[in-house]
Short mmCIF file of C-alpha atoms in Angstrom, two decimals:
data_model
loop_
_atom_site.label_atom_id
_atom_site.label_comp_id
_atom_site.label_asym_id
_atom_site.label_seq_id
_atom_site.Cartn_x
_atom_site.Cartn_y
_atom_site.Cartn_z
CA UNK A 187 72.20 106.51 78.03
CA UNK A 188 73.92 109.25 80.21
CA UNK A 189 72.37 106.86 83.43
CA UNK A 190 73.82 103.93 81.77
CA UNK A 191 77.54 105.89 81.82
CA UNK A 192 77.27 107.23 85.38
CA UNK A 193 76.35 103.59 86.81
CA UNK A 194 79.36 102.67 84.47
CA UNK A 195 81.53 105.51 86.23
CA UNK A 196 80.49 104.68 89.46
CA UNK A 197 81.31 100.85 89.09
CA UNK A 198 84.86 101.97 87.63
CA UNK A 199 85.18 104.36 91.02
CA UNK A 200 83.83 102.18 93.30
CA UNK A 201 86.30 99.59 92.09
CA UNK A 202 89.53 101.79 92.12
CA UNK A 203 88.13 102.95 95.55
CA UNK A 204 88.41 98.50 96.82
CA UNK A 205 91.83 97.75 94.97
CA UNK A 206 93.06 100.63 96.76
CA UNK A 207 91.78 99.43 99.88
CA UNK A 208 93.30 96.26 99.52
CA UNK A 209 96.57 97.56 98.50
CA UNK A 210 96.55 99.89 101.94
CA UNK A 211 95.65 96.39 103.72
CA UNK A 212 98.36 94.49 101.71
CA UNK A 213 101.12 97.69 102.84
CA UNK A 214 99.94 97.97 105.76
CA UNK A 215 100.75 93.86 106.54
CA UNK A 216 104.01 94.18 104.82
CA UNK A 217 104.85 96.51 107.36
CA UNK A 218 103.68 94.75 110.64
CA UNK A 219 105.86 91.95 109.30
CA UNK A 220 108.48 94.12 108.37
CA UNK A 221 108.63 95.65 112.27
CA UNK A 222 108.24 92.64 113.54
CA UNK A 223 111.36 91.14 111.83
CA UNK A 224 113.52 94.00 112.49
CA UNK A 225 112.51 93.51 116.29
CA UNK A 226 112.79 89.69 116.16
CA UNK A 227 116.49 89.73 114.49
CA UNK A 228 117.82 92.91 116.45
CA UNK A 229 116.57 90.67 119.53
CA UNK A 230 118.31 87.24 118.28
CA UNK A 231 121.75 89.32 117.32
CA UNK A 232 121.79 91.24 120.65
CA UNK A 233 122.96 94.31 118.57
CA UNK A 234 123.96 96.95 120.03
CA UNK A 235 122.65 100.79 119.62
CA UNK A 236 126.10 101.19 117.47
CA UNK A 237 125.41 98.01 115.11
CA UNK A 238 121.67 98.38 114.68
CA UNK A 239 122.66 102.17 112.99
CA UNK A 240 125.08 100.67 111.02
CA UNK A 241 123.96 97.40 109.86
CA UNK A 242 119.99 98.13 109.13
CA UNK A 243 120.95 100.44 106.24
CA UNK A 244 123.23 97.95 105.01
CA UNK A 245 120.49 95.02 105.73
CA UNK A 246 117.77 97.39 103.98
CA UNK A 247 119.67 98.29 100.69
CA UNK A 248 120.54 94.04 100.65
CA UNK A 249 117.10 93.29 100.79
CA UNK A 250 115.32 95.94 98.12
CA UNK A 251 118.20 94.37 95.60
CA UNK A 252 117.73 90.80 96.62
CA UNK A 253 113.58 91.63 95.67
CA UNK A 254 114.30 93.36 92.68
CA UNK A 255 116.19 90.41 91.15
CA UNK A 256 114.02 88.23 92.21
CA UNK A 257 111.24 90.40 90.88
CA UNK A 258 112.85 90.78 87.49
CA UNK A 259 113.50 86.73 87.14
CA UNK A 260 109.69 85.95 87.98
CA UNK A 261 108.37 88.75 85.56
CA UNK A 262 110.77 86.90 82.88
CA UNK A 263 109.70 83.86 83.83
CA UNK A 264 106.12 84.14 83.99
CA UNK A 265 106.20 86.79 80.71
CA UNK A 266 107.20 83.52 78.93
CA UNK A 267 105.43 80.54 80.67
CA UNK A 268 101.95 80.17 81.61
CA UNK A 269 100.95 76.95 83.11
CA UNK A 270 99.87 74.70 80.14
CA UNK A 271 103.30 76.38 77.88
CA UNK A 272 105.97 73.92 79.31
CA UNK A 273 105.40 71.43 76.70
CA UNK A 274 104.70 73.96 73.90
CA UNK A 275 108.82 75.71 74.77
CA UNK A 276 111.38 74.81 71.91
CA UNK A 277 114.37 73.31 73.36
CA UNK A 278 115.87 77.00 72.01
CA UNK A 279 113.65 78.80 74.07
CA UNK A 280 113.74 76.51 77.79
CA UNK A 281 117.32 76.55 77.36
CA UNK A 282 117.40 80.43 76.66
CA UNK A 283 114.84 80.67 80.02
CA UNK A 284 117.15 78.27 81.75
CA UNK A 285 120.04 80.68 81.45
CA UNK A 286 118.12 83.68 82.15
CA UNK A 287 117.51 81.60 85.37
CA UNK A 288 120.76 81.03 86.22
CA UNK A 289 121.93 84.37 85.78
CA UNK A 290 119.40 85.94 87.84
CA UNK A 291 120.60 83.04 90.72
CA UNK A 292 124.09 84.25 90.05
CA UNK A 293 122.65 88.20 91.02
CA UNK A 294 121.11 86.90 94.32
CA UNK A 295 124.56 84.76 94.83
CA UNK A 296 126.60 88.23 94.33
CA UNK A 297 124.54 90.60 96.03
CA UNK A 298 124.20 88.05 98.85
CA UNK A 299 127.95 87.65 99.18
CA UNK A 300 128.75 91.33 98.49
CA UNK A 301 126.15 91.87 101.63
CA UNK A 302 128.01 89.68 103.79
CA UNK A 303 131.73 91.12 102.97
CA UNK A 304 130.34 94.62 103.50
CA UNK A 305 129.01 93.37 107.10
CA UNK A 306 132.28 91.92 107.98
CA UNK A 307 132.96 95.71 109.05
CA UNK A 308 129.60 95.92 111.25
CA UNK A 309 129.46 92.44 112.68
CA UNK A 310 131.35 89.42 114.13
CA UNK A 311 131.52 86.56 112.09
CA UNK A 312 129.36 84.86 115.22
CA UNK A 313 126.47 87.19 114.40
CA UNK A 314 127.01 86.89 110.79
CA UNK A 315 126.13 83.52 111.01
CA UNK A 316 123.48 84.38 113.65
CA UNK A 317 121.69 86.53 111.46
CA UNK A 318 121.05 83.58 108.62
CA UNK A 319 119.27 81.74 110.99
CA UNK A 320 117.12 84.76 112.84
CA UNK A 321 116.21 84.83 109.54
CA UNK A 322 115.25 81.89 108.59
CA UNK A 323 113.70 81.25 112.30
CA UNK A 324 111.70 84.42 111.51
CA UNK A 325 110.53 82.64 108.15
CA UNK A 326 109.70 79.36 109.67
CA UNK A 327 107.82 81.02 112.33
CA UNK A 328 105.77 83.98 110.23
CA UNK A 329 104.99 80.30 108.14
CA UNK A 330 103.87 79.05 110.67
CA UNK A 331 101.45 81.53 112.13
CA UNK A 332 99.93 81.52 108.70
CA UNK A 333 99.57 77.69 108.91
CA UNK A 334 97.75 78.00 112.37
CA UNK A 335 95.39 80.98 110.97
CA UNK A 336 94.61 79.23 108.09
CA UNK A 337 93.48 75.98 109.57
CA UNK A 338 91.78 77.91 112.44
CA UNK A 339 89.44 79.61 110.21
#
């Protein structure tokens, strides 16, 4: 019995040990991407010394809200709907998900347009508009290299 629970332990242990593993891997990624997007859109907005100190805090704190909403609206939404539950929803309930929906598109709408007035100080308007298509250049391209490693392997 006692080798029965120390093969049991060791399982549980050894498991911990490779879903810790993976989450260092998965951290680890999200912050090779994460340098390599601050590089690619201080590159495409030219910014100087004096804007990159001032508008990377600003970009930062944008971009941990615009995750947590969007974090928040999938737990919601996924809490409630599993893939065969569509059908099963009372039209109470998908209209009570629908506005949860909406409201958590009005969050991103205000934080994204509270993020924008707040780098009117930082900025030009030019590199305003710059930086929404670095980023979604950055996004098409990181897309992209997945694409090409996927099909390569």
């Amino acid at each position: 019995m006692k080798i029965k629970h120390s093969l049991t332990l060791i399982a549980v242990v050894l498991s911990l040990n490779v879903f810790a593993q993976d989450g260092a891997i998965i951290q680890r990624k999200r912050d090779k991407i994460k340098a390599l997007k601050v590089a690619f859109i201080t590159n495409e907005l030219a910014l100087t010394p004096d804007e990159s100190a001032k508008f990377w805090p600003l970009y930062n704190a944008f971009e941990e809200k615009q995750q947590e909403i969007k974090k928040l609206k999938l737990r919601r939404y996924f809490k409630h709907i599993d893939a065969d539950s569509f059908d099963k929803l009372s039209d109470k309930e998908a209209s009570a998900l629908l506005e949860q929906t909406e409201s958590y598109e009005e969050d991103l709408y205000l934080a994204k347009k509270k993020f924008v007035t707040s780098l009117k100080s930082v900025l030009s308007p030019i590199k305003i508009l710059k930086l929404k298509r670095a980023e979604e250049d950055f996004s098409r391209k990181l897309l992209q290299q997945y694409r090409d490693k996927k099909l390569g392997n």
